[in-house]
């Protein structure tokens, strides 16, 4: 066990994270309670609200509601728009809360970021946000975060980021691939003997291959095809299209009685990429079922929460770690994200290998 045993472990969060904080507290206490050598620490986990003040000039002051001295503080960061707030207000709140905990003598500050929108901007001609990913993470580190946990960020952007020698902050990337693999296996809408897994772009191809390997390792499929057949159409208005016609023909020939599709991506801000990829699959392969798996639905606007205008999508499955209002009947959320975060916290605080304990095989993101 880790040599540094905490006095208390405090779980708190910024605006829009109450549900995830509550679920994380529940799952973390249950996890510790079920491990004999750690059960005594379950009563040391506390759920704490934060105090937030917004001044007339727009300034934000965020601080813990009780003392955090010599404790480990876990801050769930809602880096998204939520009920009238914008990403910058919530980003400022996340920094202020960590800074106050640091000033209050917290032993360690761990941040959990269900979304990291800045990790998507590097591939865009016009960035969605003016802050770069590297600057964002460095500012969070300067505010006091010692560890920051993310699920399925844009890995190319993360891997190219230069660590700062000035801050003691590490960034832990988790992946939802095992959660999705389990759901794919148990989803009655997908025939496992006629299944093809797709990625809508090159960035998600690695995740598709990992999900395929997990499913095959679980022995649920005799053979499974993972494909990345898309590219940006020269006419931007046309969006994505299947360009590997021979591969598409191979799929149709292999599955003459019909094919089921699982389309996996990280997160969506608008539905454009996913809808265009799904429509292309539908037009070329005519699947019996087309299930979209998204790590995160970003609550930026009401349009994100509905896929009702895409009848070719049978179902959308996403983790429940962001607050999406007015979910349509097409969307189903998986309540496994808080359990994933709880396991990561256990490894970080009490010792253990995240790669070995959270994921099957040795191909987990690190």
Short mmCIF file of C-alpha atoms in Angstrom, two decimals:
data_model
loop_
_atom_site.label_atom_id
_atom_site.label_comp_id
_atom_site.label_asym_id
_atom_site.label_seq_id
_atom_site.Cartn_x
_atom_site.Cartn_y
_atom_site.Cartn_z
CA UNK A 1 0.00 0.00 0.00
CA UNK A 2 1.07 3.58 -0.58
CA UNK A 3 3.32 4.84 2.19
CA UNK A 4 1.44 8.13 2.43
CA UNK A 5 -1.93 7.42 4.03
CA UNK A 6 -4.30 10.39 3.81
CA UNK A 7 -6.08 11.95 6.79
CA UNK A 8 -9.23 12.45 4.71
CA UNK A 9 -10.15 12.22 1.03
CA UNK A 10 -12.48 15.05 0.05
CA UNK A 11 -14.55 14.88 -3.15
CA UNK A 12 -15.92 18.16 -4.47
CA UNK A 13 -16.61 19.71 -7.86
CA UNK A 14 -17.38 22.76 -9.95
CA UNK A 15 -20.72 23.86 -11.40
CA UNK A 16 -22.61 21.10 -13.18
CA UNK A 17 -20.80 18.15 -11.57
CA UNK A 18 -23.05 17.33 -8.60
CA UNK A 19 -24.35 14.06 -10.03
CA UNK A 20 -20.89 12.77 -10.92
CA UNK A 21 -19.53 13.83 -7.51
CA UNK A 22 -22.30 11.91 -5.74
CA UNK A 23 -21.80 8.80 -7.88
CA UNK A 24 -18.03 8.97 -7.49
CA UNK A 25 -18.36 9.24 -3.70
CA UNK A 26 -20.69 6.22 -3.65
CA UNK A 27 -18.50 4.05 -5.88
CA UNK A 28 -15.22 5.02 -4.23
CA UNK A 29 -16.53 4.23 -0.72
CA UNK A 30 -17.93 0.93 -1.95
CA UNK A 31 -14.65 0.04 -3.69
CA UNK A 32 -12.56 0.70 -0.58
CA UNK A 33 -15.07 -1.13 1.63
CA UNK A 34 -14.70 -4.27 -0.48
CA UNK A 35 -10.89 -4.36 -0.21
CA UNK A 36 -9.98 -5.74 3.24
CA UNK A 37 -6.71 -3.84 3.61
CA UNK A 38 -8.34 -0.56 2.57
CA UNK A 39 -11.79 -0.90 4.18
CA UNK A 40 -10.78 1.22 7.18
CA UNK A 41 -10.25 4.21 4.87
CA UNK A 42 -13.81 4.15 3.50
CA UNK A 43 -15.06 6.31 6.40
CA UNK A 44 -12.36 8.87 5.60
CA UNK A 45 -13.92 9.73 2.24
CA UNK A 46 -16.04 12.89 2.46
CA UNK A 47 -18.35 14.61 0.00
CA UNK A 48 -18.03 18.39 0.28
CA UNK A 49 -19.75 21.26 -1.49
CA UNK A 50 -17.84 24.31 -2.67
CA UNK A 51 -18.63 27.96 -2.03
CA UNK A 52 -19.02 30.01 -5.21
CA UNK A 53 -19.34 33.78 -5.50
CA UNK A 54 -19.73 35.71 -8.74
CA UNK A 55 -19.05 39.45 -8.52
CA UNK A 56 -20.69 42.20 -10.56
CA UNK A 57 -17.65 42.51 -12.80
CA UNK A 58 -17.85 38.81 -13.68
CA UNK A 59 -15.04 37.69 -11.40
CA UNK A 60 -15.42 34.31 -9.74
CA UNK A 61 -14.37 33.21 -6.29
CA UNK A 62 -14.53 29.48 -5.55
CA UNK A 63 -13.35 27.81 -2.36
CA UNK A 64 -14.05 24.68 -0.28
CA UNK A 65 -16.81 24.91 2.30
CA UNK A 66 -14.66 23.34 5.04
CA UNK A 67 -11.00 22.95 5.93
CA UNK A 68 -8.87 20.82 3.61
CA UNK A 69 -5.56 21.01 5.46
CA UNK A 70 -3.46 17.82 5.15
CA UNK A 71 -6.22 16.13 3.16
CA UNK A 72 -6.33 14.82 -0.40
CA UNK A 73 -8.85 16.80 -2.46
CA UNK A 74 -10.51 15.39 -5.58
CA UNK A 75 -12.06 18.11 -7.77
CA UNK A 76 -14.43 17.14 -10.59
CA UNK A 77 -14.08 19.84 -13.24
CA UNK A 78 -17.09 20.72 -15.39
CA UNK A 79 -15.21 22.23 -18.32
CA UNK A 80 -18.31 22.72 -20.46
CA UNK A 81 -21.27 25.06 -20.83
CA UNK A 82 -23.96 24.37 -18.25
CA UNK A 83 -27.24 26.19 -17.47
CA UNK A 84 -26.14 29.66 -18.49
CA UNK A 85 -22.46 29.30 -17.63
CA UNK A 86 -19.77 29.03 -20.26
CA UNK A 87 -16.60 26.99 -20.46
CA UNK A 88 -14.42 29.89 -19.35
CA UNK A 89 -16.44 30.57 -16.20
CA UNK A 90 -16.23 26.92 -15.24
CA UNK A 91 -12.55 26.76 -16.17
CA UNK A 92 -11.90 29.75 -13.91
CA UNK A 93 -13.90 28.07 -11.16
CA UNK A 94 -11.78 24.92 -11.47
CA UNK A 95 -8.58 26.96 -11.11
CA UNK A 96 -9.89 29.06 -8.23
CA UNK A 97 -11.07 26.00 -6.30
CA UNK A 98 -7.69 24.27 -6.65
CA UNK A 99 -5.84 27.47 -5.72
CA UNK A 100 -7.95 27.82 -2.56
CA UNK A 101 -7.34 24.18 -1.61
CA UNK A 102 -3.63 24.62 -2.21
CA UNK A 103 -3.60 27.73 -0.03
CA UNK A 104 -5.59 25.83 2.58
CA UNK A 105 -2.84 23.24 2.94
CA UNK A 106 -4.25 20.33 0.93
CA UNK A 107 -1.79 17.44 0.76
CA UNK A 108 -2.60 16.60 -2.87
CA UNK A 109 -5.14 17.87 -5.42
CA UNK A 110 -6.47 15.47 -8.06
CA UNK A 111 -8.59 16.82 -10.90
CA UNK A 112 -11.10 14.79 -12.91
CA UNK A 113 -11.99 16.30 -16.29
CA UNK A 114 -14.88 14.47 -18.03
CA UNK A 115 -14.22 16.69 -21.05
CA UNK A 116 -11.14 18.51 -22.27
CA UNK A 117 -12.42 20.45 -25.27
CA UNK A 118 -9.06 22.06 -25.88
CA UNK A 119 -7.67 18.68 -26.90
CA UNK A 120 -9.86 18.75 -30.03
CA UNK A 121 -8.76 22.09 -31.44
CA UNK A 122 -5.32 21.19 -32.81
CA UNK A 123 -6.80 19.65 -35.96
CA UNK A 124 -9.22 22.49 -36.68
CA UNK A 125 -8.61 25.38 -39.07
CA UNK A 126 -10.42 27.66 -36.64
CA UNK A 127 -9.99 26.53 -33.06
CA UNK A 128 -13.16 26.29 -31.00
CA UNK A 129 -11.38 27.82 -28.02
CA UNK A 130 -8.49 30.32 -27.97
CA UNK A 131 -6.63 28.44 -25.23
CA UNK A 132 -4.37 25.66 -26.36
CA UNK A 133 -4.38 22.30 -24.64
CA UNK A 134 -0.87 22.76 -23.33
CA UNK A 135 -1.60 26.19 -21.88
CA UNK A 136 -4.82 24.87 -20.33
CA UNK A 137 -3.08 22.01 -18.53
CA UNK A 138 -0.15 24.17 -17.45
CA UNK A 139 -2.54 26.71 -15.93
CA UNK A 140 -4.37 23.95 -14.05
CA UNK A 141 -1.02 22.66 -12.79
CA UNK A 142 -0.02 26.16 -11.68
CA UNK A 143 -3.36 26.48 -9.84
CA UNK A 144 -2.39 23.50 -7.71
CA UNK A 145 -3.45 20.26 -9.42
CA UNK A 146 -0.98 17.41 -8.87
CA UNK A 147 -2.84 14.88 -11.05
CA UNK A 148 -5.45 15.34 -13.78
CA UNK A 149 -7.54 12.39 -14.99
CA UNK A 150 -9.15 12.41 -18.43
CA UNK A 151 -11.10 9.79 -20.38
CA UNK A 152 -10.42 9.41 -24.10
CA UNK A 153 -8.92 12.84 -24.80
CA UNK A 154 -7.51 13.49 -28.24
CA UNK A 155 -4.45 11.26 -27.87
CA UNK A 156 -2.43 12.84 -30.66
CA UNK A 157 -2.68 16.23 -28.98
CA UNK A 158 -1.82 14.73 -25.60
CA UNK A 159 1.16 12.77 -26.87
CA UNK A 160 2.65 15.83 -28.57
CA UNK A 161 2.29 17.99 -25.48
CA UNK A 162 5.57 19.00 -23.83
CA UNK A 163 5.58 18.40 -20.03
CA UNK A 164 6.50 21.39 -17.92
CA UNK A 165 9.57 21.02 -15.67
CA UNK A 166 8.12 23.75 -13.45
CA UNK A 167 5.12 21.88 -12.05
CA UNK A 168 4.64 18.57 -10.26
CA UNK A 169 1.59 17.55 -12.26
CA UNK A 170 0.95 14.34 -14.19
CA UNK A 171 -1.84 13.73 -16.67
CA UNK A 172 -3.52 10.32 -16.59
CA UNK A 173 -5.44 9.22 -19.67
CA UNK A 174 -8.13 6.59 -19.19
CA UNK A 175 -10.18 4.92 -21.89
CA UNK A 176 -13.78 3.77 -22.09
CA UNK A 177 -12.90 0.92 -24.44
CA UNK A 178 -13.59 -1.86 -21.90
CA UNK A 179 -16.91 -0.28 -20.93
CA UNK A 180 -17.94 -0.10 -24.58
CA UNK A 181 -16.68 -3.61 -25.29
CA UNK A 182 -18.84 -5.02 -22.50
CA UNK A 183 -21.86 -3.11 -23.77
CA UNK A 184 -21.29 -4.23 -27.37
CA UNK A 185 -21.15 -7.86 -26.24
CA UNK A 186 -24.38 -7.56 -24.25
CA UNK A 187 -26.28 -5.25 -26.60
CA UNK A 188 -29.27 -7.21 -27.99
CA UNK A 189 -29.36 -4.90 -31.01
CA UNK A 190 -25.96 -6.18 -32.22
CA UNK A 191 -25.47 -9.66 -33.64
CA UNK A 192 -21.93 -10.55 -32.60
CA UNK A 193 -21.50 -12.92 -35.54
CA UNK A 194 -22.26 -10.11 -37.99
CA UNK A 195 -20.51 -7.18 -36.35
CA UNK A 196 -18.20 -4.54 -37.78
CA UNK A 197 -16.68 -1.79 -35.65
CA UNK A 198 -15.97 1.57 -37.29
CA UNK A 199 -14.20 4.80 -36.43
CA UNK A 200 -15.42 8.02 -38.08
CA UNK A 201 -11.89 9.36 -38.50
CA UNK A 202 -8.24 8.45 -38.21
CA UNK A 203 -8.04 9.79 -34.65
CA UNK A 204 -10.43 7.13 -33.40
CA UNK A 205 -8.90 4.23 -35.32
CA UNK A 206 -6.66 3.23 -32.39
CA UNK A 207 -9.63 3.10 -30.04
CA UNK A 208 -11.53 0.90 -32.48
CA UNK A 209 -8.65 -1.56 -32.69
CA UNK A 210 -8.38 -1.69 -28.89
CA UNK A 211 -12.12 -2.36 -28.53
CA UNK A 212 -11.89 -5.08 -31.15
CA UNK A 213 -9.00 -6.75 -29.34
CA UNK A 214 -10.87 -6.67 -26.01
CA UNK A 215 -13.98 -8.22 -27.52
CA UNK A 216 -12.00 -10.96 -29.25
CA UNK A 217 -10.06 -11.60 -26.01
CA UNK A 218 -13.35 -12.16 -24.20
CA UNK A 219 -14.08 -14.95 -26.66
CA UNK A 220 -17.38 -13.55 -27.82
CA UNK A 221 -16.56 -13.42 -31.52
CA UNK A 222 -15.11 -15.87 -33.98
CA UNK A 223 -14.00 -13.02 -36.22
CA UNK A 224 -14.49 -9.29 -36.13
CA UNK A 225 -13.59 -6.55 -38.59
CA UNK A 226 -12.45 -3.11 -37.42
CA UNK A 227 -12.47 -0.51 -40.15
CA UNK A 228 -11.60 3.12 -40.76
CA UNK A 229 -12.97 3.77 -44.23
CA UNK A 230 -13.59 7.50 -44.05
CA UNK A 231 -11.88 10.67 -45.13
CA UNK A 232 -12.95 14.29 -45.53
CA UNK A 233 -14.70 14.77 -48.82
CA UNK A 234 -13.07 17.36 -51.13
CA UNK A 235 -16.39 19.19 -51.00
CA UNK A 236 -16.60 20.24 -47.34
CA UNK A 237 -20.38 20.39 -47.48
CA UNK A 238 -20.46 16.69 -48.30
CA UNK A 239 -18.65 15.78 -45.09
CA UNK A 240 -17.34 12.26 -44.62
CA UNK A 241 -17.78 9.39 -47.00
CA UNK A 242 -16.63 5.79 -47.31
CA UNK A 243 -13.75 5.85 -49.78
CA UNK A 244 -12.42 2.31 -49.50
CA UNK A 245 -14.99 0.78 -51.81
CA UNK A 246 -13.22 -2.58 -51.99
CA UNK A 247 -13.35 -2.92 -48.21
CA UNK A 248 -17.02 -2.00 -48.24
CA UNK A 249 -17.67 -4.67 -50.87
CA UNK A 250 -15.73 -7.19 -48.78
CA UNK A 251 -17.99 -6.47 -45.80
CA UNK A 252 -21.12 -6.89 -47.91
CA UNK A 253 -19.84 -10.16 -49.37
CA UNK A 254 -18.84 -11.52 -45.95
CA UNK A 255 -22.13 -10.66 -44.29
CA UNK A 256 -24.64 -11.50 -47.01
CA UNK A 257 -27.41 -11.92 -44.47
CA UNK A 258 -26.88 -8.44 -43.09
CA UNK A 259 -24.37 -6.55 -40.98
CA UNK A 260 -24.56 -4.73 -37.63
CA UNK A 261 -22.36 -1.69 -37.01
CA UNK A 262 -20.79 -0.20 -33.87
CA UNK A 263 -19.45 3.30 -34.58
CA UNK A 264 -17.04 4.44 -31.84
CA UNK A 265 -15.81 8.00 -31.21
CA UNK A 266 -14.48 10.00 -28.26
CA UNK A 267 -16.78 12.99 -27.74
CA UNK A 268 -19.04 15.22 -29.73
CA UNK A 269 -19.72 18.93 -29.52
CA UNK A 270 -21.92 19.11 -32.59
CA UNK A 271 -23.35 16.02 -34.21
CA UNK A 272 -21.91 16.71 -37.65
CA UNK A 273 -19.06 14.19 -37.90
CA UNK A 274 -20.96 11.34 -36.30
CA UNK A 275 -24.11 11.90 -38.35
CA UNK A 276 -22.20 12.15 -41.63
CA UNK A 277 -20.22 9.00 -40.90
CA UNK A 278 -23.37 7.14 -39.86
CA UNK A 279 -25.23 8.23 -42.98
CA UNK A 280 -22.35 7.14 -45.19
CA UNK A 281 -22.35 3.72 -43.52
CA UNK A 282 -26.10 3.47 -43.93
CA UNK A 283 -25.99 4.43 -47.62
CA UNK A 284 -23.15 2.03 -48.49
CA UNK A 285 -23.72 -0.96 -46.18
CA UNK A 286 -27.42 -0.77 -45.24
CA UNK A 287 -26.86 -2.19 -41.72
CA UNK A 288 -29.63 -3.82 -39.75
CA UNK A 289 -28.52 -1.91 -36.64
CA UNK A 290 -26.15 1.04 -36.33
CA UNK A 291 -25.11 1.82 -32.74
CA UNK A 292 -23.01 4.93 -32.02
CA UNK A 293 -20.72 4.77 -28.96
CA UNK A 294 -19.50 8.12 -27.59
CA UNK A 295 -17.30 8.55 -24.54
CA UNK A 296 -18.78 11.97 -23.85
CA UNK A 297 -21.75 14.03 -24.92
CA UNK A 298 -20.69 17.64 -24.37
CA UNK A 299 -23.58 19.74 -22.99
CA UNK A 300 -22.89 22.76 -25.18
CA UNK A 301 -26.39 23.23 -26.57
CA UNK A 302 -29.70 21.47 -26.94
CA UNK A 303 -28.80 20.20 -30.42
CA UNK A 304 -26.17 17.88 -28.97
CA UNK A 305 -28.64 15.98 -26.84
CA UNK A 306 -30.82 14.82 -29.70
CA UNK A 307 -30.19 12.47 -32.62
CA UNK A 308 -33.85 12.17 -33.56
CA UNK A 309 -33.16 13.79 -36.93
CA UNK A 310 -30.86 10.88 -37.87
CA UNK A 311 -33.26 7.92 -38.30
CA UNK A 312 -30.47 5.73 -39.67
CA UNK A 313 -28.89 5.66 -36.17
CA UNK A 314 -30.52 2.91 -34.11
CA UNK A 315 -29.10 3.97 -30.75
CA UNK A 316 -26.51 6.32 -29.23
CA UNK A 317 -24.65 5.03 -26.16
CA UNK A 318 -22.56 7.41 -24.01
CA UNK A 319 -21.02 7.58 -20.56
CA UNK A 320 -23.10 9.49 -18.03
CA UNK A 321 -20.33 11.74 -16.68
CA UNK A 322 -21.71 14.97 -18.17
CA UNK A 323 -25.14 16.47 -17.39
CA UNK A 324 -27.24 16.26 -20.56
CA UNK A 325 -30.81 17.51 -20.23
CA UNK A 326 -33.72 16.31 -22.35
CA UNK A 327 -32.10 13.15 -23.62
CA UNK A 328 -33.95 11.77 -26.62
CA UNK A 329 -35.25 8.23 -26.78
CA UNK A 330 -32.34 7.40 -29.10
CA UNK A 331 -29.72 8.06 -26.42
CA UNK A 332 -28.83 5.64 -23.63
CA UNK A 333 -26.22 6.46 -21.00
CA UNK A 334 -23.93 3.99 -19.22
CA UNK A 335 -23.43 4.59 -15.51
CA UNK A 336 -19.92 3.12 -15.38
CA UNK A 337 -17.88 6.32 -15.55
CA UNK A 338 -17.84 6.98 -11.78
CA UNK A 339 -16.69 3.41 -11.17
CA UNK A 340 -13.85 3.94 -13.66
CA UNK A 341 -12.78 7.14 -11.90
CA UNK A 342 -13.04 5.44 -8.49
CA UNK A 343 -10.67 2.67 -9.58
CA UNK A 344 -8.21 5.24 -10.91
CA UNK A 345 -8.32 7.14 -7.61
CA UNK A 346 -7.68 3.96 -5.68
CA UNK A 347 -4.51 3.35 -7.69
CA UNK A 348 -3.35 6.95 -7.40
CA UNK A 349 -3.91 7.30 -3.66
CA UNK A 350 -3.20 3.82 -2.30
CA UNK A 351 -0.90 2.45 -4.97
CA UNK A 352 -1.40 0.17 -7.94
CA UNK A 353 -1.07 0.10 -11.71
CA UNK A 354 -3.92 1.76 -13.57
CA UNK A 355 -3.01 -0.06 -16.79
CA UNK A 356 -3.04 -3.48 -15.11
CA UNK A 357 -6.00 -3.00 -12.80
CA UNK A 358 -8.42 -1.12 -15.05
CA UNK A 359 -7.88 -2.59 -18.48
CA UNK A 360 -7.57 -5.99 -20.07
CA UNK A 361 -4.30 -6.75 -21.83
CA UNK A 362 -1.35 -4.41 -22.09
CA UNK A 363 -2.64 -1.99 -24.72
CA UNK A 364 -4.36 0.49 -22.41
CA UNK A 365 -3.69 4.16 -22.93
CA UNK A 366 -1.03 5.40 -20.55
#
